[in-house]
XYZ file of C-alpha atoms in Angstrom:
733
model
C -0.036 0.046 -0.174
C 1.385 3.171 -1.172
C 0.746 5.861 1.869
C 2.586 9.191 3.034
C 2.661 11.156 5.953
C 2.859 14.718 6.593
C 6.301 15.458 7.995
C 7.450 18.494 10.336
C 8.184 21.740 8.243
C 11.554 21.565 8.683
C 11.462 18.268 7.224
C 9.200 19.901 4.338
C 11.725 22.678 3.798
C 14.554 19.683 3.104
C 12.434 17.577 0.814
C 12.825 17.805 -2.927
C 9.878 16.112 -3.306
C 7.652 18.986 -1.822
C 7.291 20.899 -4.517
C 6.439 19.191 -7.423
C 8.354 20.397 -10.493
C 5.291 20.566 -12.827
C 3.401 22.731 -10.195
C 1.968 25.754 -12.281
C 1.563 28.168 -9.387
C 3.940 28.275 -6.102
C 2.589 29.787 -2.685
C 3.895 30.256 0.271
C 1.771 28.194 3.133
C 1.560 27.367 6.736
C -0.878 24.755 5.834
C 0.912 21.983 7.096
C 1.406 22.114 10.712
C 2.072 19.905 13.874
C -0.460 20.448 16.487
C -0.397 19.438 19.845
C -3.992 20.262 21.251
C -4.269 20.262 24.867
C -7.599 17.801 26.040
C -9.660 20.530 27.221
C -12.387 22.978 25.601
C -16.241 22.844 25.519
C -16.851 20.734 28.672
C -19.824 22.441 29.022
C -20.901 21.053 25.767
C -19.916 17.572 26.531
C -17.174 17.194 24.278
C -13.445 17.904 24.261
C -11.434 20.288 21.560
C -8.579 22.419 20.903
C -8.397 25.831 20.045
C -9.894 26.699 16.098
C -7.118 25.981 13.604
C -6.410 28.035 10.593
C -7.218 27.074 7.318
C -5.361 28.640 4.050
C -6.712 29.557 0.375
C -3.930 27.006 -1.111
C -3.445 27.832 -4.116
C -4.323 31.814 -3.706
C -7.958 32.639 -5.408
C -8.759 28.953 -5.852
C -11.378 28.974 -3.096
C -9.823 25.672 -1.938
C -9.234 26.197 2.010
C -7.149 23.676 3.722
C -5.804 22.614 6.957
C -3.415 19.560 7.048
C -1.272 17.625 9.970
C -0.176 14.720 11.130
C -1.153 13.320 14.532
C -1.478 10.199 16.527
C -3.981 8.785 18.771
C -2.220 7.283 21.826
C -3.097 5.996 25.228
C -5.426 7.983 26.861
C -6.043 10.118 23.914
C -8.681 8.033 21.891
C -9.871 10.877 19.952
C -8.962 14.797 18.648
C -11.021 17.864 17.560
C -9.988 20.277 15.102
C -12.264 23.908 15.294
C -12.392 25.757 11.674
C -14.714 28.855 10.700
C -17.000 28.085 7.577
C -19.411 30.218 5.952
C -22.891 29.406 5.228
C -22.773 27.524 1.747
C -19.576 26.012 1.949
C -18.839 22.856 1.430
C -16.473 20.639 3.831
C -14.517 17.733 3.435
C -12.728 16.003 6.554
C -10.054 13.113 5.252
C -8.419 11.001 7.342
C -5.211 8.507 6.148
C -3.609 5.856 7.993
C -0.091 5.392 6.837
C 0.275 2.126 8.845
C -3.138 0.913 8.952
C -2.928 0.422 12.834
C -5.666 2.811 13.457
C -9.076 2.341 12.289
C -10.305 5.889 11.895
C -13.753 7.354 12.347
C -14.433 10.926 11.194
C -17.158 13.359 12.004
C -18.264 16.726 11.481
C -19.694 18.727 14.858
C -21.185 21.964 15.413
C -20.536 23.755 18.088
C -22.932 22.379 20.532
C -21.405 19.275 19.877
C -23.854 17.818 17.827
C -22.896 15.705 15.224
C -23.918 17.015 11.480
C -22.635 13.687 9.850
C -19.927 11.188 10.173
C -17.682 8.430 8.003
C -15.863 5.347 8.864
C -14.876 3.545 5.916
C -15.247 6.194 3.037
C -11.879 6.177 2.163
C -9.044 3.708 1.077
C -8.964 0.245 3.005
C -10.612 1.423 6.339
C -9.574 5.244 6.068
C -12.247 7.893 6.473
C -13.473 10.128 3.839
C -16.459 12.524 4.913
C -18.522 14.745 2.959
C -18.993 17.153 1.093
C -21.245 18.596 3.396
C -23.045 21.831 2.792
C -22.623 24.435 5.296
C -26.132 26.089 6.794
C -25.051 28.974 8.474
C -21.888 30.567 9.478
C -20.000 29.726 12.231
C -17.358 27.595 14.156
C -17.143 23.720 13.108
C -15.338 20.661 14.570
C -13.904 17.925 12.739
C -13.066 14.891 15.163
C -11.132 12.246 14.445
C -11.460 9.074 16.904
C -10.491 5.174 16.735
C -12.989 2.439 15.847
C -12.990 -0.432 18.279
C -10.537 1.453 20.495
C -7.691 1.478 17.599
C -4.612 3.831 18.338
C -2.351 4.820 15.990
C -0.854 7.546 13.376
C -3.114 9.552 11.100
C -2.948 12.223 8.187
C -6.053 14.711 8.476
C -7.093 17.085 6.113
C -9.978 19.655 6.773
C -11.035 20.982 3.638
C -13.524 23.962 2.825
C -14.926 24.995 -0.782
C -16.278 28.369 -1.027
C -17.593 30.163 -4.323
C -17.541 28.293 -7.737
C -15.222 25.882 -7.096
C -16.560 22.356 -7.266
C -15.268 19.188 -5.121
C -15.180 15.885 -6.630
C -17.613 12.816 -4.755
C -14.796 10.229 -4.148
C -16.204 7.772 -1.780
C -14.613 4.316 -2.300
C -13.142 5.813 -5.500
C -16.621 6.289 -6.520
C -15.941 8.544 -9.855
C -13.120 6.478 -11.508
C -15.689 5.043 -14.293
C -17.429 7.012 -16.776
C -20.910 6.114 -15.483
C -20.323 7.417 -12.143
C -17.925 10.557 -13.608
C -18.693 13.517 -11.139
C -20.826 16.222 -13.300
C -18.907 19.788 -13.584
C -20.993 22.947 -13.666
C -19.467 25.291 -16.210
C -20.061 28.706 -16.094
C -19.701 31.808 -18.135
C -16.179 34.094 -18.015
C -14.673 35.881 -20.549
C -16.212 34.158 -23.561
C -15.443 30.725 -22.188
C -17.389 28.125 -19.979
C -15.209 27.491 -17.273
C -15.179 25.232 -14.142
C -12.618 24.298 -11.278
C -13.064 21.029 -9.009
C -10.817 19.932 -6.143
C -9.964 15.982 -6.274
C -7.376 13.676 -4.494
C -5.730 10.730 -6.124
C -5.464 8.129 -3.127
C -3.542 5.155 -2.959
C -5.016 1.809 -2.168
C -3.813 -1.862 -2.472
C -6.515 -2.964 -4.648
C -7.411 0.134 -7.462
C -5.356 2.363 -8.994
C -7.551 5.587 -8.091
C -8.518 7.806 -11.005
C -10.713 10.763 -11.055
C -13.231 11.156 -13.975
C -15.283 14.386 -14.603
C -18.236 15.113 -17.117
C -17.264 18.031 -18.731
C -20.696 18.045 -20.843
C -22.153 17.363 -24.259
C -19.853 19.180 -26.920
C -20.482 20.209 -30.257
C -17.703 19.160 -32.706
C -14.262 21.191 -33.106
C -14.429 22.984 -29.471
C -11.308 23.525 -27.749
C -11.219 22.039 -24.201
C -8.061 23.040 -22.236
C -7.134 21.374 -19.113
C -4.552 22.153 -16.356
C -3.747 20.627 -12.643
C -2.490 23.262 -10.290
C -1.318 21.871 -6.940
C -1.681 23.019 -3.280
C 1.918 23.500 -1.481
C 1.652 20.314 0.140
C 0.890 18.078 -2.980
C 3.029 15.749 -3.801
C 1.169 14.634 -6.984
C 2.890 13.979 -10.437
C -0.388 13.998 -11.993
C -1.164 13.497 -15.771
C -4.555 14.726 -17.642
C -6.791 13.159 -20.353
C -9.636 13.947 -22.376
C -12.286 10.802 -23.355
C -15.474 10.562 -24.891
C -18.447 8.713 -24.295
C -17.110 5.415 -25.440
C -13.359 5.724 -23.548
C -11.594 6.699 -26.682
C -8.748 9.331 -26.105
C -8.960 12.950 -27.613
C -5.333 13.553 -28.560
C -3.455 16.609 -26.608
C -2.601 19.020 -29.377
C 1.066 18.953 -28.016
C 1.477 15.081 -28.008
C 2.477 15.261 -24.309
C 0.622 13.426 -21.634
C 1.073 15.418 -18.464
C -0.277 18.289 -16.135
C -1.723 20.195 -19.053
C -3.230 19.840 -22.376
C -5.223 21.548 -25.076
C -7.909 19.241 -26.765
C -9.806 19.515 -29.713
C -13.485 17.699 -30.009
C -13.632 15.485 -33.602
C -17.328 15.223 -33.373
C -20.287 16.214 -31.284
C -20.353 13.825 -27.697
C -19.883 13.714 -24.469
C -16.812 14.321 -23.021
C -14.784 13.805 -19.753
C -11.757 14.714 -18.260
C -9.702 12.017 -16.661
C -6.978 12.363 -13.667
C -4.430 10.145 -12.624
C -1.125 9.805 -10.986
C 2.060 8.736 -12.167
C 3.414 9.361 -8.790
C 2.452 10.656 -5.456
C -0.999 8.910 -4.963
C -2.085 8.998 -1.545
C -2.537 11.754 1.221
C -0.786 14.630 -0.555
C -2.155 13.467 -3.829
C -4.448 16.529 -3.979
C -4.885 18.977 -7.100
C -6.904 21.594 -8.518
C -8.206 20.683 -12.103
C -9.117 23.979 -14.044
C -11.243 23.443 -17.223
C -11.840 25.949 -20.007
C -14.292 25.331 -23.097
C -13.561 27.470 -25.926
C -17.033 27.181 -27.878
C -18.285 29.698 -29.926
C -21.116 27.200 -31.291
C -25.101 27.997 -30.125
C -27.178 25.856 -28.379
C -29.914 24.137 -30.234
C -32.658 21.889 -29.129
C -32.643 18.442 -30.030
C -35.912 17.256 -29.237
C -39.416 17.861 -27.192
C -40.331 14.976 -24.949
C -43.764 14.525 -23.949
C -45.412 17.239 -26.324
C -45.893 16.220 -30.236
C -43.815 17.628 -33.302
C -44.892 21.086 -34.832
C -48.445 20.991 -36.147
C -49.313 17.514 -33.998
C -52.359 17.150 -31.909
C -52.446 15.204 -28.331
C -55.881 14.739 -25.956
C -54.345 16.722 -22.901
C -51.107 18.530 -22.231
C -49.507 16.366 -19.663
C -48.365 17.605 -16.210
C -44.871 17.116 -16.555
C -42.323 17.187 -19.903
C -38.915 18.286 -21.086
C -36.961 19.601 -23.596
C -32.980 18.434 -24.708
C -30.890 20.491 -25.611
C -27.428 19.647 -27.852
C -25.401 20.442 -25.147
C -25.625 21.879 -21.150
C -26.779 25.453 -21.066
C -26.449 28.432 -18.538
C -29.016 27.622 -15.489
C -28.810 31.138 -14.423
C -30.182 32.008 -17.748
C -33.145 29.879 -17.195
C -35.269 32.400 -15.929
C -39.224 32.251 -15.724
C -39.401 34.918 -18.383
C -37.264 32.714 -20.659
C -39.451 29.824 -21.405
C -43.681 30.321 -21.798
C -46.880 27.583 -23.011
C -49.465 29.367 -24.214
C -53.251 28.673 -25.430
C -54.606 30.538 -27.780
C -58.207 30.724 -26.214
C -61.526 30.814 -27.624
C -60.439 32.782 -30.889
C -57.699 30.537 -31.724
C -55.276 33.181 -32.143
C -52.251 33.756 -30.677
C -51.298 37.366 -28.504
C -54.614 38.275 -28.134
C -56.500 39.097 -24.921
C -58.355 35.572 -24.676
C -54.827 33.890 -24.535
C -54.059 31.625 -21.624
C -50.615 31.329 -20.155
C -50.025 27.713 -18.547
C -47.917 28.587 -15.537
C -44.618 26.685 -16.608
C -42.182 25.599 -13.673
C -38.577 24.515 -14.274
C -38.978 21.577 -12.046
C -37.032 19.569 -11.250
C -34.422 22.503 -11.069
C -32.000 22.506 -13.814
C -28.296 21.728 -12.592
C -26.122 20.222 -15.452
C -26.790 18.182 -18.372
C -28.696 18.791 -21.755
C -32.106 17.653 -20.294
C -34.520 20.686 -18.763
C -37.380 19.485 -16.991
C -40.971 21.780 -16.828
C -44.201 21.026 -14.737
C -47.474 23.033 -14.789
C -48.186 24.944 -11.650
C -51.900 24.297 -11.372
C -54.982 25.730 -13.557
C -57.317 23.815 -16.047
C -56.350 22.307 -19.158
C -57.377 23.623 -22.133
C -58.268 22.861 -25.860
C -57.307 24.574 -29.105
C -54.461 26.195 -30.554
C -50.815 25.648 -28.027
C -47.552 27.396 -28.418
C -44.255 26.921 -27.039
C -41.689 28.990 -26.705
C -37.934 29.356 -25.354
C -36.533 32.653 -25.696
C -32.929 33.663 -27.155
C -31.995 34.823 -23.544
C -31.196 30.784 -22.836
C -27.503 30.460 -23.449
C -24.588 27.742 -23.087
C -22.148 27.839 -20.509
C -19.981 30.020 -22.939
C -22.537 32.441 -23.148
C -24.078 31.825 -27.123
C -27.646 32.653 -27.062
C -30.001 29.898 -28.280
C -30.205 28.835 -31.648
C -33.972 28.494 -31.634
C -34.452 27.890 -35.687
C -31.513 25.484 -35.988
C -30.144 27.678 -38.817
C -26.625 27.683 -36.887
C -26.632 31.273 -36.011
C -27.781 32.157 -32.459
C -30.007 34.932 -31.224
C -33.553 33.596 -31.891
C -36.591 31.604 -30.300
C -37.524 28.205 -30.527
C -41.478 27.971 -30.895
C -43.537 24.676 -31.260
C -47.332 24.974 -32.022
C -49.570 22.164 -31.738
C -53.254 21.192 -31.073
C -54.824 19.809 -27.352
C -58.181 18.182 -28.643
C -59.796 17.305 -24.913
C -61.746 14.529 -26.279
C -65.507 14.711 -25.550
C -65.175 17.936 -23.523
C -63.108 16.190 -20.883
C -61.292 18.857 -18.883
C -58.424 18.219 -15.831
C -56.878 20.309 -13.237
C -53.083 20.383 -13.009
C -51.235 19.777 -9.684
C -50.247 22.958 -7.647
C -46.241 23.132 -7.455
C -46.311 22.966 -3.756
C -48.997 20.540 -2.657
C -46.634 18.324 -0.799
C -48.921 18.711 2.202
C -52.743 18.193 2.801
C -52.798 21.986 3.869
C -51.576 22.874 0.393
C -53.315 19.905 -1.370
C -54.643 20.961 -4.690
C -58.363 21.574 -4.680
C -60.362 19.388 -7.917
C -63.869 20.789 -8.296
C -66.372 17.664 -9.080
C -68.514 18.463 -11.883
C -71.953 16.768 -12.630
C -72.470 14.715 -15.489
C -74.637 16.529 -17.689
C -76.161 13.082 -19.215
C -77.624 12.422 -16.044
C -76.049 9.371 -14.966
C -75.735 10.176 -11.136
C -71.883 10.041 -11.892
C -69.808 12.741 -10.774
C -66.135 13.486 -11.910
C -62.801 15.395 -12.064
C -59.895 14.758 -13.226
C -56.366 15.451 -11.609
C -53.282 15.567 -13.750
C -49.937 15.176 -11.714
C -46.199 13.960 -11.852
C -44.034 12.204 -9.855
C -40.361 13.788 -10.286
C -38.055 12.363 -8.042
C -36.163 9.478 -8.954
C -36.280 8.084 -5.425
C -37.287 4.718 -4.497
C -38.874 6.521 -1.087
C -42.461 6.382 -1.721
C -43.209 9.767 -0.460
C -40.081 11.211 -2.028
C -42.435 13.390 -4.200
C -45.685 13.581 -2.197
C -48.784 15.401 -3.640
C -51.994 15.887 -2.132
C -55.214 16.375 -4.304
C -59.012 17.204 -2.492
C -62.557 17.233 -3.350
C -65.827 17.609 -1.723
C -67.904 14.796 -1.386
C -71.682 14.214 0.161
C -72.504 11.619 2.876
C -73.806 8.621 0.893
C -71.469 8.746 -2.668
C -69.641 5.990 -3.444
C -66.519 7.098 -4.430
C -64.014 5.373 -7.342
C -60.652 6.880 -7.085
C -58.074 5.573 -9.917
C -54.823 6.416 -10.406
C -53.376 5.878 -13.976
C -49.466 5.653 -14.424
C -50.042 6.196 -17.904
C -47.296 3.946 -19.066
C -44.618 5.995 -17.552
C -43.307 3.068 -15.145
C -44.493 4.422 -11.821
C -45.684 2.502 -9.005
C -48.393 4.668 -7.696
C -49.707 4.658 -3.758
C -52.591 6.443 -3.095
C -54.170 7.263 0.410
C -57.569 8.592 1.157
C -58.317 10.604 4.246
C -61.472 12.312 5.654
C -62.389 15.900 6.477
C -60.693 15.829 9.868
C -57.410 14.625 8.161
C -57.387 10.630 9.325
C -56.471 8.183 7.012
C -59.358 5.998 6.004
C -58.420 3.701 3.590
C -55.373 3.170 0.596
C -54.619 0.880 -2.130
C -51.165 0.021 -4.245
C -52.030 -2.257 -7.433
C -55.856 -2.501 -7.313
C -55.643 -1.253 -10.673
C -54.054 -2.492 -14.078
C -50.549 -3.192 -13.290
C -48.750 -1.205 -11.030
C -52.214 1.221 -11.037
C -54.136 2.190 -7.990
C -57.856 1.991 -7.827
C -60.112 2.428 -4.432
C -63.118 1.052 -5.447
C -66.799 1.885 -4.071
C -66.094 3.274 -0.854
C -69.104 4.890 0.683
C -68.659 8.447 2.331
C -70.054 8.308 5.444
C -70.083 12.446 6.160
C -69.941 15.502 4.144
C -67.224 17.466 3.646
C -63.442 18.144 2.012
C -61.592 14.525 1.713
C -57.676 14.374 0.645
C -55.939 11.865 -1.793
C -52.394 11.481 -0.914
C -50.289 10.167 -3.822
C -46.838 8.493 -3.469
C -44.969 6.376 -5.472
C -43.325 2.951 -4.721
C -40.161 2.795 -7.324
C -37.619 5.495 -8.789
C -39.391 5.794 -12.284
C -40.522 9.197 -12.855
C -43.559 10.654 -15.161
C -47.197 11.966 -15.295
C -49.636 10.418 -13.691
C -53.828 10.740 -14.108
C -56.132 10.939 -11.182
C -59.891 10.385 -11.646
C -62.276 10.962 -8.854
C -65.876 9.521 -9.561
C -68.882 10.050 -6.824
C -71.557 8.210 -7.912
C -74.560 9.926 -6.482
C -78.349 7.857 -6.015
C -76.348 4.745 -8.276
C -74.817 1.865 -6.717
C -71.323 1.468 -7.547
C -69.271 -2.152 -8.813
C -66.526 -3.394 -6.325
C -63.639 -4.090 -9.121
C -60.081 -3.427 -7.473
C -58.019 -6.166 -8.498
C -60.895 -7.374 -11.227
C -62.945 -8.720 -8.444
C -66.274 -9.137 -10.008
C -64.840 -10.689 -13.115
C -65.964 -14.288 -11.496
C -69.556 -15.544 -10.759
C -68.587 -16.104 -7.663
C -67.729 -12.667 -6.986
C -70.523 -11.125 -9.386
C -71.761 -7.706 -7.861
C -75.735 -8.141 -7.041
C -78.008 -5.633 -8.664
C -80.459 -3.875 -6.592
C -84.145 -3.485 -7.581
C -86.256 -1.360 -5.170
C -89.858 -2.500 -4.297
C -92.608 -1.743 -7.201
C -95.976 -2.459 -7.279
C -96.522 -3.827 -11.077
C -94.638 -7.336 -12.466
C -91.292 -5.399 -13.192
C -87.730 -5.124 -11.589
C -85.939 -2.034 -12.182
C -82.121 -1.563 -11.070
C -78.784 0.149 -11.955
C -75.151 -0.070 -11.095
C -72.324 1.827 -12.287
C -68.908 0.703 -13.074
C -65.583 1.180 -15.149
C -63.877 -1.624 -17.113
C -60.301 -1.209 -16.793
C -57.522 -1.635 -18.982
C -55.647 -5.013 -19.566
C -52.943 -6.572 -16.917
C -50.777 -8.854 -19.209
C -53.320 -11.289 -21.030
C -56.366 -10.621 -18.626
C -59.540 -8.586 -20.156
C -61.759 -6.870 -17.304
C -65.381 -7.974 -17.522
C -67.578 -7.117 -15.188
C -70.208 -9.484 -13.902
C -73.493 -8.581 -11.965
C -76.067 -11.223 -10.660
C -79.472 -10.798 -11.494
C -81.221 -13.166 -9.185
C -83.318 -16.148 -9.797
C -85.213 -15.917 -13.068
C -88.235 -18.088 -14.418
C -89.037 -19.469 -17.785
C -90.666 -16.520 -19.863
C -89.188 -13.749 -17.666
C -88.068 -10.971 -19.990
C -84.361 -9.658 -19.498
C -83.671 -6.055 -21.123
C -80.178 -4.415 -20.331
C -78.843 -0.987 -21.323
C -76.131 1.036 -21.070
C -75.741 4.388 -20.414
C -72.300 6.400 -20.841
C -71.483 9.370 -19.118
C -69.667 12.484 -20.519
C -66.559 11.523 -21.708
C -66.402 7.752 -21.205
C -64.168 6.068 -23.808
C -66.299 3.009 -23.848
C -67.857 1.052 -26.683
C -69.370 -1.677 -24.700
C -70.744 -5.318 -25.508
C -73.627 -7.351 -23.150
C -74.081 -10.406 -22.524
C -76.293 -12.750 -20.209
C -75.191 -15.493 -18.715
C -76.441 -18.897 -16.450
C -75.713 -20.150 -13.081
C -72.561 -22.252 -15.100
C -71.376 -19.141 -16.912
C -72.611 -20.328 -20.298
C -73.491 -17.518 -22.328
C -77.284 -17.507 -22.930
C -77.446 -13.975 -25.247
C -74.625 -11.671 -26.187
C -74.691 -8.224 -28.488
C -73.659 -9.038 -32.247
C -70.099 -7.634 -32.522
C -70.664 -6.107 -36.011
C -74.055 -4.320 -34.931
C -73.473 -2.810 -31.292
C -75.904 -0.424 -29.632
C -75.521 -0.889 -25.625
C -78.432 -3.154 -25.435
C -79.505 -6.956 -25.045
C -83.167 -8.513 -24.570
C -83.935 -11.771 -24.210
C -86.787 -14.121 -22.913
C -85.605 -16.630 -20.238
C -85.798 -20.312 -21.243
C -85.858 -22.109 -17.761
C -85.441 -21.494 -14.242
C -81.895 -20.432 -12.985
C -79.709 -17.756 -11.660
C -78.747 -15.463 -13.975
C -76.031 -12.517 -14.742
C -75.126 -9.682 -16.618
C -71.758 -9.370 -18.061
C -70.361 -6.090 -19.471
C -67.115 -6.075 -21.472
C -65.382 -3.772 -23.929
C -65.339 -3.931 -27.475
C -62.511 -1.149 -27.220
C -62.066 1.842 -25.156
C -60.896 0.305 -22.079
C -59.393 2.014 -19.287
C -59.781 4.652 -16.600
C -62.452 6.530 -18.566
C -64.139 3.836 -19.886
C -67.142 4.512 -17.576
C -70.708 3.730 -17.855
C -73.897 2.729 -15.952
C -76.158 -0.641 -16.483
C -79.527 -0.294 -16.471
C -81.357 -3.680 -15.642
C -85.380 -4.160 -16.355
C -87.146 -7.726 -15.868
C -90.816 -8.165 -16.621
C -91.802 -10.394 -14.428
C -95.433 -11.784 -14.522
C -95.118 -15.492 -13.355
C -96.504 -16.149 -10.589
C -93.797 -17.650 -7.352
C -94.483 -21.499 -6.894
C -93.668 -23.554 -3.666
C -90.843 -26.205 -5.145
C -89.874 -27.585 -1.639
C -90.329 -27.522 2.245
C -87.123 -28.291 4.690
C -87.325 -29.033 8.236
C -91.021 -29.963 8.480
C -92.377 -33.558 9.845
C -92.756 -36.049 6.875
C -96.870 -37.884 7.028
C -96.404 -41.183 8.791
C -97.065 -44.450 6.890
C -100.926 -44.747 6.923
C -101.204 -40.992 5.848
C -101.715 -39.255 9.324
C -99.578 -36.421 10.080
C -98.552 -35.094 13.280
C -100.404 -32.737 14.986
C -97.478 -31.454 17.264
C -93.733 -31.736 16.620
C -90.599 -30.418 18.059
C -88.175 -28.781 15.321
C -84.641 -28.395 15.705
C -84.404 -25.611 12.947
C -86.830 -23.113 11.460
C -88.325 -24.663 8.472
C -87.543 -23.196 4.869
C -89.989 -22.934 1.870
C -88.419 -23.168 -1.608
C -89.659 -20.485 -3.999
C -88.623 -20.359 -7.515
């Protein structure tokens, strides 16, 4: 294992290797010191630390402040602390290396009260510690604490690093950024016509793996000049080399042909490019460097694609809650302001830039930090039909300051526009989630609308998105609210619209208490709460989460059946005769029975097709059964009806070539009968219907058997008295 210890300053002055011959800047520094803190201080705070130490900016002007020393934990000294001052927004890294491996160190970052902000045991090579980067929330004094695990003692080298301003720092826990897939992403900013970045790193030494640090510069166009240079802090002994590689790992040749600490590279084609730093010698505790990146790019950024919206002149049913725009190179995030992008609906006159235009409230969410994709969500409001215009203004630039080339003609300074049409089939509308609906108190309100067809189904649609790629179910928590009346039967479905999110929904009552939930009651990973009876009138709440790290749009539908029964169809429950929902027939004074029940033909799950079965009861020979379907406004369903007997055999069904949503049949034998509703087409969350059943029954009931009454004696006489162990039963047809 290659390790290095910090030495006394007298040794440093004598060491020929202390100052690297290739270092581009040399600065005297008091960074490396031998400290012998007394074991005192902060007793009232239940911690034991020394006086604050001084951090030096090294190299000067780099934004990299560091304190480094060599120490030892000895018997009676089981930990040591190093106090330092930091500003809000600073990032702190603590590194503990062990030259001989006797000490198994643990590093902690403490606040002035002695509270632990974060800690690390084995983030560095072997059992060494690498803590951070940790962002400081408030200006003050902080402490780096070094201790031995399991009572171990021994020598160690410690670095306390503070990054301030634009300088970045690698994330190198367990050599994490050693591959293209795990490369640290650099954030470039505009400076004097160039896109620049500076990042601090360290080439560690380890027995098993040679440390290499990779940084994604970004997607660059062809013939772009990339300059790289390593600058070393005064304590560094690194003899480093830098390279540029493309997305396949192929080398881009340095213009001077030398593999060393500085170079100029010309990109051969449009691709993603990476800076790679490695060591020819000096890896270990003193393998620290500052990498400077400068990109000379005069090619303006263009838009490659719009993800989630149609092409120019295209149409779609409804604008999704979230969509994205892919640029051909990274952009300057500070130029992505609210006035640099817009989505406009032309309004009733279908003309843009007139008083009836409607401005969708677009938000850059998740906020852009790096890369070529910019994501947007719609913050509240209603879905609108008609012509729409997406626009991005030329105030958006790349990191080098080149203005957007919106029309793609090679010259920057013009806007990008995309015009398309929204149809809103059958008048379907929807409400977009509010940007800040992460709590019950901030729930996006949904206004339930009465069905104009008169089915008794009241409905509202919410258009939302899960935008956080995290398997924590509440990583992107969405709340919605709606008003319901006592006795309403609620059907609440969440459709992932093919995005891959695994939705989970919960229902809360007006008091804010949980009442029920569902995970996969709908097709695939969709959720469905089916037939929940509202006990009291008031505002109810739906909480939406996501069980996996997929992101995307979803459609939340709340149907309230008022004055009509509703099927129970979670996980396709009523797809079998044994689980068929009974149709209720209110009492009448004539020879007819009339009942209704509402349902939804869900989408398919694998090879399973949703079929809704309803029990009509026992019917007699000669009974006339009439079935008919009423479709609520905006229903997508094309239904097909059938009547089944108790064995599941089809007695009669609609001709698929002549579908009318009606079916009439005369019963030929006494039996239990069922109505079946399936989709000829249009199945899914909008495939709603109401099934009306009308039975003409002029057949008088007959007694077909008597149970639990005594039989006549052999001579024909009957018992006048009998003791029965159960009540008698009379069988009627």
